[in-house]
Short mmCIF file of C-alpha atoms in Angstrom, two decimals:
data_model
loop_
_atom_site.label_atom_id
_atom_site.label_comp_id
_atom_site.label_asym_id
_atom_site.label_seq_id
_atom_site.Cartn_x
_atom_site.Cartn_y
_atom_site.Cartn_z
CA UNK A 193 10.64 -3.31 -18.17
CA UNK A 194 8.54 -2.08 -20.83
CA UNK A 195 7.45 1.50 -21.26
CA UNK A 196 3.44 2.32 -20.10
CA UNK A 197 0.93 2.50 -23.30
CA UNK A 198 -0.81 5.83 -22.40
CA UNK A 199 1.76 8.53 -24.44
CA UNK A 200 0.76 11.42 -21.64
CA UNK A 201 1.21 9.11 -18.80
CA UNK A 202 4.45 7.89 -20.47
CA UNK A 203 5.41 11.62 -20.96
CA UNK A 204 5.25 11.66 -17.04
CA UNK A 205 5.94 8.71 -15.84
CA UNK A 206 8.47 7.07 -17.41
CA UNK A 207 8.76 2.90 -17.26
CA UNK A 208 6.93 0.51 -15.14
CA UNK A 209 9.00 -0.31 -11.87
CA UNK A 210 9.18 -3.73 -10.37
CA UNK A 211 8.46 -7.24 -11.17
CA UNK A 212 5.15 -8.53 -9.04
CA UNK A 213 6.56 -10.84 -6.31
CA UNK A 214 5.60 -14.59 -5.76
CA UNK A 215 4.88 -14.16 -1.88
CA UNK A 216 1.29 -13.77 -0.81
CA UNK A 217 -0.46 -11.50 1.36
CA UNK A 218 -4.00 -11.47 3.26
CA UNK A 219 -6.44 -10.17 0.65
CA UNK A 220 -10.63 -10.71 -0.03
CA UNK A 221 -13.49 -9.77 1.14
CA UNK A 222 -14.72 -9.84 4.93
CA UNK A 223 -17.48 -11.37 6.44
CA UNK A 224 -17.89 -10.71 9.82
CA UNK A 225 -15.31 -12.01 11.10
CA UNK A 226 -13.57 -14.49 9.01
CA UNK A 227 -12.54 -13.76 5.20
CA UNK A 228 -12.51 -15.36 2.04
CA UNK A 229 -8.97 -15.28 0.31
CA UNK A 230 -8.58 -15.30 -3.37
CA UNK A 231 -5.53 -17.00 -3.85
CA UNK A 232 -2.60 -15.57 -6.07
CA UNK A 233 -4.14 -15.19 -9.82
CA UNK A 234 -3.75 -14.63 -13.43
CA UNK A 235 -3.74 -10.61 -13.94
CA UNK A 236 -7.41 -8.97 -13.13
CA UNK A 237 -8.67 -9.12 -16.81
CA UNK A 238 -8.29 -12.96 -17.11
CA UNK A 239 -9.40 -13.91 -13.86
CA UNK A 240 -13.04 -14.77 -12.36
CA UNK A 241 -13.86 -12.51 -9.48
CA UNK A 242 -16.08 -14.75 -8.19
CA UNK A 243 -13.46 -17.20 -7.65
CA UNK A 244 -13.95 -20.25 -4.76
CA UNK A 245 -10.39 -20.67 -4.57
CA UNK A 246 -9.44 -19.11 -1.19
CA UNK A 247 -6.32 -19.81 0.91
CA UNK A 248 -5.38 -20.47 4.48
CA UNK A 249 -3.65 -17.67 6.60
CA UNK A 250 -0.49 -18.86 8.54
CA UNK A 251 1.03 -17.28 11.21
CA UNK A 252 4.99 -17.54 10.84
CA UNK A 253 7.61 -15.15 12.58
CA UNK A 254 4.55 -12.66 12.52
CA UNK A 255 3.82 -12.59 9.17
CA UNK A 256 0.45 -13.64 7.55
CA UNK A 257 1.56 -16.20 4.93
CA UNK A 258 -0.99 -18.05 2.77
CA UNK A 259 -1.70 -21.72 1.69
CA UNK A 260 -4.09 -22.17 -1.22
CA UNK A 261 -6.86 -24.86 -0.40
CA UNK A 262 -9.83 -25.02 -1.00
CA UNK A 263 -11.40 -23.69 2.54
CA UNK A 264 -14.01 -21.57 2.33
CA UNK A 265 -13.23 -19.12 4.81
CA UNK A 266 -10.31 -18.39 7.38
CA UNK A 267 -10.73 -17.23 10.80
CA UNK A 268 -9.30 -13.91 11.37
CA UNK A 269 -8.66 -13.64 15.27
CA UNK A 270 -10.48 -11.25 17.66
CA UNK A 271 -9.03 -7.70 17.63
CA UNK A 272 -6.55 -7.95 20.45
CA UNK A 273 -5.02 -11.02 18.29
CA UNK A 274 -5.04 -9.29 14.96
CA UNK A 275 -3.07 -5.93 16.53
CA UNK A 276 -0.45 -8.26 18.46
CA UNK A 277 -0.08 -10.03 15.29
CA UNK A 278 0.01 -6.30 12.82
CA UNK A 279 2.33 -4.80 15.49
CA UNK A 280 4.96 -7.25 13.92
CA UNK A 281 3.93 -7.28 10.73
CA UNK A 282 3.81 -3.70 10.39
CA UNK A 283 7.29 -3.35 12.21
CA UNK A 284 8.90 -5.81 9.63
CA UNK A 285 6.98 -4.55 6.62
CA UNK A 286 8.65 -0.64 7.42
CA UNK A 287 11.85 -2.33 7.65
CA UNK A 288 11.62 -4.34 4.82
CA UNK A 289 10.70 -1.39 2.30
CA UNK A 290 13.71 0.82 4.02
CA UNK A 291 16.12 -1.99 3.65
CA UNK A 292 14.87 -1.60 -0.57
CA UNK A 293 15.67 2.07 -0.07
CA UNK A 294 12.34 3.32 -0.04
CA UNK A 295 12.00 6.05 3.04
CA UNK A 296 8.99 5.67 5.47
CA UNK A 297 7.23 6.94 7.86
CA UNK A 298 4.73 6.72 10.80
CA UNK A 299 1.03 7.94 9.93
CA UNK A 300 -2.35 7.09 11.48
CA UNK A 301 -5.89 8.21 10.88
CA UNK A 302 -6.98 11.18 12.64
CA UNK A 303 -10.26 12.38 12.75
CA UNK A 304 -11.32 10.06 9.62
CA UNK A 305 -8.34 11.50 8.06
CA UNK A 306 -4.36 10.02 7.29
CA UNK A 307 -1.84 12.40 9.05
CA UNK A 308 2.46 11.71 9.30
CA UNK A 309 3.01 11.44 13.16
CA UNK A 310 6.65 13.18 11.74
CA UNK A 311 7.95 16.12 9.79
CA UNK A 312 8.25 13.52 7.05
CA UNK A 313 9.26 15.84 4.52
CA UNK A 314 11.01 19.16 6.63
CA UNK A 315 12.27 16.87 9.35
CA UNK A 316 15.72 16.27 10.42
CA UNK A 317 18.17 13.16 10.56
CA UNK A 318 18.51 11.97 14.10
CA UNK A 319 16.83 14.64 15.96
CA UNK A 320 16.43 14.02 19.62
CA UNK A 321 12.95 14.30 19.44
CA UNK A 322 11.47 11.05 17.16
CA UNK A 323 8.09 13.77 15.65
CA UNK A 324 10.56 16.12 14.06
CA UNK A 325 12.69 13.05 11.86
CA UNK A 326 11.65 13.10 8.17
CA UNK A 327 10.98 10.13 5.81
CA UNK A 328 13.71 7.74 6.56
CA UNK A 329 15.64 4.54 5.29
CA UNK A 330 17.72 4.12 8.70
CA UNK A 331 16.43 0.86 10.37
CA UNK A 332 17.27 2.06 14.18
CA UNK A 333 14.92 5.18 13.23
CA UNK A 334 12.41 3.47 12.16
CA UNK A 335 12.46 0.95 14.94
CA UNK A 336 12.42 3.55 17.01
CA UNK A 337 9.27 5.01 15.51
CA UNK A 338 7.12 1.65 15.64
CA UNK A 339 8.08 0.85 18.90
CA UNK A 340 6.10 4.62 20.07
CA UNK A 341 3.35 3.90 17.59
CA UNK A 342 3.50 -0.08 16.77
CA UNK A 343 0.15 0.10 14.76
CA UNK A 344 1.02 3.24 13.11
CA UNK A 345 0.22 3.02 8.67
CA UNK A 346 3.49 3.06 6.79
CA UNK A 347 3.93 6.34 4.71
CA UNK A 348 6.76 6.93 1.69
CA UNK A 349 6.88 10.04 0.25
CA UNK A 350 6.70 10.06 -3.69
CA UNK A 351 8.63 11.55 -5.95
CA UNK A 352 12.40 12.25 -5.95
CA UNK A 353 12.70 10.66 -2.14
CA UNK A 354 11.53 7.31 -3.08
CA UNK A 355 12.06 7.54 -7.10
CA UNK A 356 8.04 6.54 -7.01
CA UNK A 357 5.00 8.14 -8.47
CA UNK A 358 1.67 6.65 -7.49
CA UNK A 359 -1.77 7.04 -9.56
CA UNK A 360 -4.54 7.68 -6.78
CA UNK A 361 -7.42 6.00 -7.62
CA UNK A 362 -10.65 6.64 -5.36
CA UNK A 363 -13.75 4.58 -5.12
CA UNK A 364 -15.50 6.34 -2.32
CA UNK A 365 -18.41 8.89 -1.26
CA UNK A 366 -20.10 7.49 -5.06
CA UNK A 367 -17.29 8.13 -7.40
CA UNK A 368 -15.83 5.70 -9.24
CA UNK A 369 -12.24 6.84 -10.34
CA UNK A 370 -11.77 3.39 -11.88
CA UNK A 371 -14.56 3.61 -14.21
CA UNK A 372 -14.07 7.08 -14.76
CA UNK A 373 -10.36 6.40 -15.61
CA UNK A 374 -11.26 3.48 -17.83
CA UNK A 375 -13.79 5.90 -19.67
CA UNK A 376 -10.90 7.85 -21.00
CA UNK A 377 -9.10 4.73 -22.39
CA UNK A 378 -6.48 4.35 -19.74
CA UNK A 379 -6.87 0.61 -17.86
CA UNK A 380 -4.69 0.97 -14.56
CA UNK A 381 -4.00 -2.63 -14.97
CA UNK A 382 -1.95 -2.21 -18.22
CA UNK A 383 0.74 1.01 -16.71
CA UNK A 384 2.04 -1.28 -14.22
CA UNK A 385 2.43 -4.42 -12.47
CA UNK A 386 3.12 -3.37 -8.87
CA UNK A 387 -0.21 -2.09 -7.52
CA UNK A 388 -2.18 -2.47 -4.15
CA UNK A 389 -5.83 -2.02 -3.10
CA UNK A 390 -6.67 0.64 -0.05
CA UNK A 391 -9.07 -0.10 2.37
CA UNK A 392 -11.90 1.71 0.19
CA UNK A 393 -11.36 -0.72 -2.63
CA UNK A 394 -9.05 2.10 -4.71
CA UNK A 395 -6.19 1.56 -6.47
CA UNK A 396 -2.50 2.89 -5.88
CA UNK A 397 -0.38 2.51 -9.08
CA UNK A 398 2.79 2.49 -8.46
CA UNK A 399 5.44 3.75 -11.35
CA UNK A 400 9.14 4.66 -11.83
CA UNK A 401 9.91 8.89 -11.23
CA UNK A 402 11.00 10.26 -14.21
CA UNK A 403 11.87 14.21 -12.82
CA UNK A 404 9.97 16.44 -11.58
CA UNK A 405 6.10 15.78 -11.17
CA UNK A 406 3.45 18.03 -9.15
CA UNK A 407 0.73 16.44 -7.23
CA UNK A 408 -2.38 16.91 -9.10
CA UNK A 409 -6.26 16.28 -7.87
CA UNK A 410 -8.79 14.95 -11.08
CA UNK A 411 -6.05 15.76 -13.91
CA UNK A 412 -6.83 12.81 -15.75
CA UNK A 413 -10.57 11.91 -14.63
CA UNK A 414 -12.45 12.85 -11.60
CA UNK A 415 -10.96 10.53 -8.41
CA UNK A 416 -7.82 10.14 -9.99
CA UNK A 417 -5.27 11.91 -8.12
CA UNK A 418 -1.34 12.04 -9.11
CA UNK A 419 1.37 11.58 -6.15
CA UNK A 420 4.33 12.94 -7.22
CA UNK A 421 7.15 15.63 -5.89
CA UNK A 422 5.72 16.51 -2.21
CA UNK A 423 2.88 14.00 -1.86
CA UNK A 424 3.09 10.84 -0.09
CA UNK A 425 1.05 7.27 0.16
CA UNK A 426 0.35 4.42 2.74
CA UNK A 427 2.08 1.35 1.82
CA UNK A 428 0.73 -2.45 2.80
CA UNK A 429 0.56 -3.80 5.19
CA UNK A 430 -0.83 -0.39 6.95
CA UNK A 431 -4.55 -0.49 8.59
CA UNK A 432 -6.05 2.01 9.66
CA UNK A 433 -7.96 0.50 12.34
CA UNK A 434 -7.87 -2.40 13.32
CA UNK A 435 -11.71 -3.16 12.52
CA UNK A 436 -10.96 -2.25 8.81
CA UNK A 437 -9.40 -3.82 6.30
CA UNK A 438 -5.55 -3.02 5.27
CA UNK A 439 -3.89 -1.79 1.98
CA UNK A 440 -3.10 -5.23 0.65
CA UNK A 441 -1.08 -5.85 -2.42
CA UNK A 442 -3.29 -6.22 -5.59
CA UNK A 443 -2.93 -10.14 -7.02
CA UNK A 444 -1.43 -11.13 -3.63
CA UNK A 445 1.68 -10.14 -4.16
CA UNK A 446 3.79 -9.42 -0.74
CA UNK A 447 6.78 -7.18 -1.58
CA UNK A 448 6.52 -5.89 -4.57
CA UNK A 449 8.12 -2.73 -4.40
#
């Protein structure tokens, strides 16, 4: 793994973490209610946006897998069909990243805002009561959690828990952290391989911890937020309704951490 280009970001973050996966995940744009699927590309700065390469979504053991063709658009199920189907996604998905050692959580939006359902960070190891665990890699914890909340978003705390920092990139309520980011010189795109899109269209870059690192709000441009010691981020396939789009892995890529 080679170290990132940006010397202060390298000062902080250390080296890239993992490779991007070959697996793909549901990704593209909706439209009412089907959705075009880019299928699996060369990295963003060599590949056409406007693509007409989409793929088809199948449903195996729960999981949305994907089949390039060329369709132009793949039905996405009414509501009821896409929670059934996310319930076991999700379920898998939290187990999946604990198996890797990465500690989750339950969270869910809340008044238009992302809040743990657990004492994620304070919390205790097998407490009796399931709201007062913290950020965990034990399987029959976490079953335990998705079977209360089964469409509950997947948090991992950053920082020393997971051994992850994440860049926080927003694109919402008109700023554009992206283009304010790429107006210092720093491309997102080059630090790291393993990124994924949230439901806004901003970017979480994920990196290797390197010691200690604060959270920090518009350090490096305005929308750019750093999740370090403390802090914490939604990992795909989370949704946080299930009329919106999920955090989907940038690319395609399904399990890349």
């Amino acid at each position: 793994m080679s170290t990132l280009s940006s010397h202060c970001l390298h000062r902080w973050f250390g080296t890239m973490i993992a490779e991007r996966r070959s697996f793909a995940k549901l990704g593209g744009k909706r439209h009412g209610r089907y959705r075009s699927i880019p299928c699996p590309v060369s990295p963003p700065e060599s590949r056409n946006e406007q693509s007409a390469n989409v793929c088809k979504a199948d449903d195996t053991d729960g999981l949305l897998l994907l089949n390039c063709e060329n369709a132009d658009y793949v039905y996405l199920s009414t509501p009821a069909e896409r929670a059934a189907l996310f319930r076991k996604e999700l379920l898998s998905a939290a187990l999946d990243y604990a198996a890797k050692g990465y500690p989750v959580f339950p969270a869910m939006m809340i008044d238009g805002q992302k809040k743990p359902l657990v004492k994620w960070g304070k919390g205790e190891d097998g407490h009796p009561d399931l709201t007062k665990r913290r950020a965990t890699t034990d399987p029959e914890t976490v079953k335990a959690w998705w079977a209360r909340w089964s469409l509950a978003m997947i948090g991992m705390p950053t920082g020393k828990p997971s051994g992850v920092v994440v860049l926080d990139i927003d694109r919402k309520n008109g700023v554009d952290g992206l283009a304010n980011l790429r107006a210092t010189g720093i491309d997102p795109y080059s630090l790291s391989p393993v990124i994924s899109i949230t439901p806004s269209g901003g970017l979480h870059v994920f990196m290797r911890y390197n010691g200690p690192l604060k959270n920090s709000a518009g350090l490096l441009a305005a929308g750019v937020d750093i999740r370090g010691d403390g802090g914490y981020v939604v990992l795909p396939p989370s949704l946080p309704s299930i009329t919106r789009d999920e955090y989907q892995w940038e690319g395609g890529g399904y399990g890349c951490l």
